[in-house]
XYZ file of C-alpha atoms in Angstrom:
154
model
C -7.985 -4.211 8.395
C -8.000 -2.892 4.589
C -11.427 -1.807 5.317
C -9.967 0.857 8.326
C -6.861 1.485 5.593
C -9.445 2.646 2.785
C -11.431 4.489 5.364
C -8.714 6.419 6.755
C -7.176 7.185 3.138
C -10.841 8.542 2.253
C -11.166 10.512 5.853
C -8.180 11.922 6.582
C -6.419 13.771 3.100
C -2.839 13.917 4.937
C -1.435 11.491 7.036
C -1.281 14.174 9.608
C -4.875 14.946 9.527
C -4.928 11.541 11.536
C -5.924 12.214 15.555
C -3.272 10.608 17.608
C -3.591 6.557 17.977
C -6.491 6.986 21.065
C -8.322 9.058 19.405
C -8.004 7.076 16.369
C -9.198 4.010 18.106
C -12.016 5.674 19.388
C -13.120 7.161 15.967
C -13.022 3.859 14.426
C -14.858 1.789 17.452
C -17.556 4.761 16.957
C -17.686 4.224 13.158
C -18.435 0.249 14.056
C -14.902 -1.384 12.950
C -14.450 -4.417 15.143
C -11.504 -3.885 17.992
C -9.061 -6.728 17.294
C -9.142 -5.368 12.938
C -8.849 -2.069 14.782
C -5.802 -3.205 16.799
C -4.431 -4.898 13.488
C -4.796 -1.859 11.002
C -2.984 0.271 13.944
C -0.041 -2.068 14.321
C 0.516 -2.259 10.246
C 0.400 1.449 10.106
C 2.778 1.566 12.584
C 4.687 -0.185 10.803
C 4.384 1.840 7.630
C 5.814 4.625 9.520
C 9.000 2.891 10.872
C 9.675 1.299 7.634
C 8.814 4.767 5.985
C 11.226 6.630 8.236
C 14.807 4.355 7.350
C 13.303 4.652 3.999
C 14.443 7.964 4.076
C 17.984 7.543 4.495
C 20.018 9.264 1.573
C 20.614 6.019 -1.204
C 22.250 6.195 -4.308
C 20.108 5.637 -7.247
C 19.535 2.068 -8.041
C 19.284 1.002 -11.662
C 19.049 -2.978 -10.779
C 16.483 -5.082 -10.502
C 14.498 -6.962 -7.331
C 15.352 -10.752 -6.939
C 12.766 -12.260 -4.792
C 13.328 -14.793 -1.712
C 11.742 -17.754 -1.835
C 9.592 -16.928 0.772
C 8.819 -13.424 -0.584
C 7.293 -14.698 -3.620
C 5.171 -17.584 -1.796
C 3.680 -14.535 0.159
C 3.466 -12.045 -2.779
C 2.612 -14.683 -5.457
C 3.281 -14.022 -9.469
C 0.504 -11.289 -9.669
C 1.592 -9.087 -7.196
C 5.278 -9.405 -7.661
C 4.146 -8.360 -11.299
C 1.941 -5.169 -10.378
C 4.920 -4.267 -8.383
C 7.434 -4.777 -11.279
C 4.873 -2.871 -13.398
C 4.840 0.336 -11.275
C 8.860 0.678 -11.167
C 8.876 -0.148 -14.520
C 6.654 2.722 -15.655
C 8.708 4.852 -13.018
C 5.290 5.076 -10.607
C 7.329 3.933 -7.370
C 11.264 4.261 -6.469
C 13.199 1.324 -5.526
C 12.700 2.864 -1.721
C 8.772 2.763 -2.342
C 9.034 -1.139 -3.920
C 10.932 -1.993 -0.535
C 8.398 -0.116 1.521
C 5.652 -2.029 -0.169
C 7.411 -5.408 -0.027
C 8.282 -4.957 3.339
C 3.642 -3.993 4.048
C 2.655 -6.444 1.647
C 4.941 -9.194 4.305
C 3.515 -7.962 6.905
C 0.085 -8.864 5.818
C 0.638 -12.619 6.678
C -1.847 -13.676 3.750
C -0.685 -16.017 1.235
C -0.431 -15.231 -1.891
C -1.421 -11.568 -0.858
C -4.576 -10.601 -3.592
C -4.383 -7.919 -5.744
C -6.775 -5.858 -4.539
C -4.718 -5.550 -1.122
C -2.093 -5.102 -2.804
C -3.257 -1.548 -4.107
C -4.768 -0.695 -0.961
C -1.072 -0.881 0.681
C 0.572 0.707 -2.364
C -1.882 3.820 -2.247
C -1.195 3.728 2.005
C 2.698 4.127 1.154
C 1.745 6.858 -1.029
C -0.168 8.464 1.480
C 1.895 8.374 4.600
C 4.471 9.889 2.607
C 2.001 12.768 1.587
C 2.734 11.505 -2.016
C -0.071 11.836 -4.306
C -0.269 9.033 -7.201
C -0.250 10.430 -10.929
C -3.442 9.600 -13.182
C -2.076 6.734 -14.324
C -1.134 4.843 -11.145
C -4.310 6.152 -9.618
C -6.373 4.248 -12.458
C -4.377 0.886 -11.894
C -4.873 1.545 -7.956
C -8.549 1.718 -8.346
C -9.011 -0.335 -10.991
C -11.076 -3.716 -9.759
C -10.036 -7.539 -10.437
C -13.612 -7.534 -11.502
C -13.421 -5.352 -14.037
C -13.552 -6.379 -17.802
C -14.540 -3.533 -19.292
C -11.773 -2.156 -21.466
C -10.778 1.186 -20.862
C -11.343 4.391 -22.691
C -8.096 6.467 -23.844
C -8.180 10.245 -23.493
C-alpha cells in the first residue's frame, strides 16, 4: 500500500489531479500494483479524505499536549510518537494535522508502525490538504532511517 501512496504523491502534484476511483484503479493496475494493495490504498485514502474533511471544522487553537492511549502507544511505538511530537513542537504540524496523522497511522494495522511509514502518512496528509512541506519537514520526511550521514548545515 505504501508504494502506491508514494507513487500517487510522485505522479499527481495535487489530489485533485488524480483521476476518479475507477480510472485510478485501472491505472494502478496497469502500472503493476497488486489488486489487494490497490484496494487497501483506495480505502486508506478514502479514510484520509473523510478525516481531513472533519478536521476542517473551526476549533480553537490548542496550546495543550497530547496524551496517548495505551492502544495508540502500542500501535505507534515510541519512535513514531517522538517524531509526531517533534513535528508538532517545531510548528510543522498543527494539532488538527497531528490527529489526522494519528488516526491514519492507526488505520494501517501495523504495530509498531515503522518510522518510514509514518513519514509517508505525514506526507500524504499534507498532500491531501494541498499543503507543501517546508524544507525542514521535507528533509525529515525524506530522510531514510538508514541514513547515517551527518547533515550539512547551509
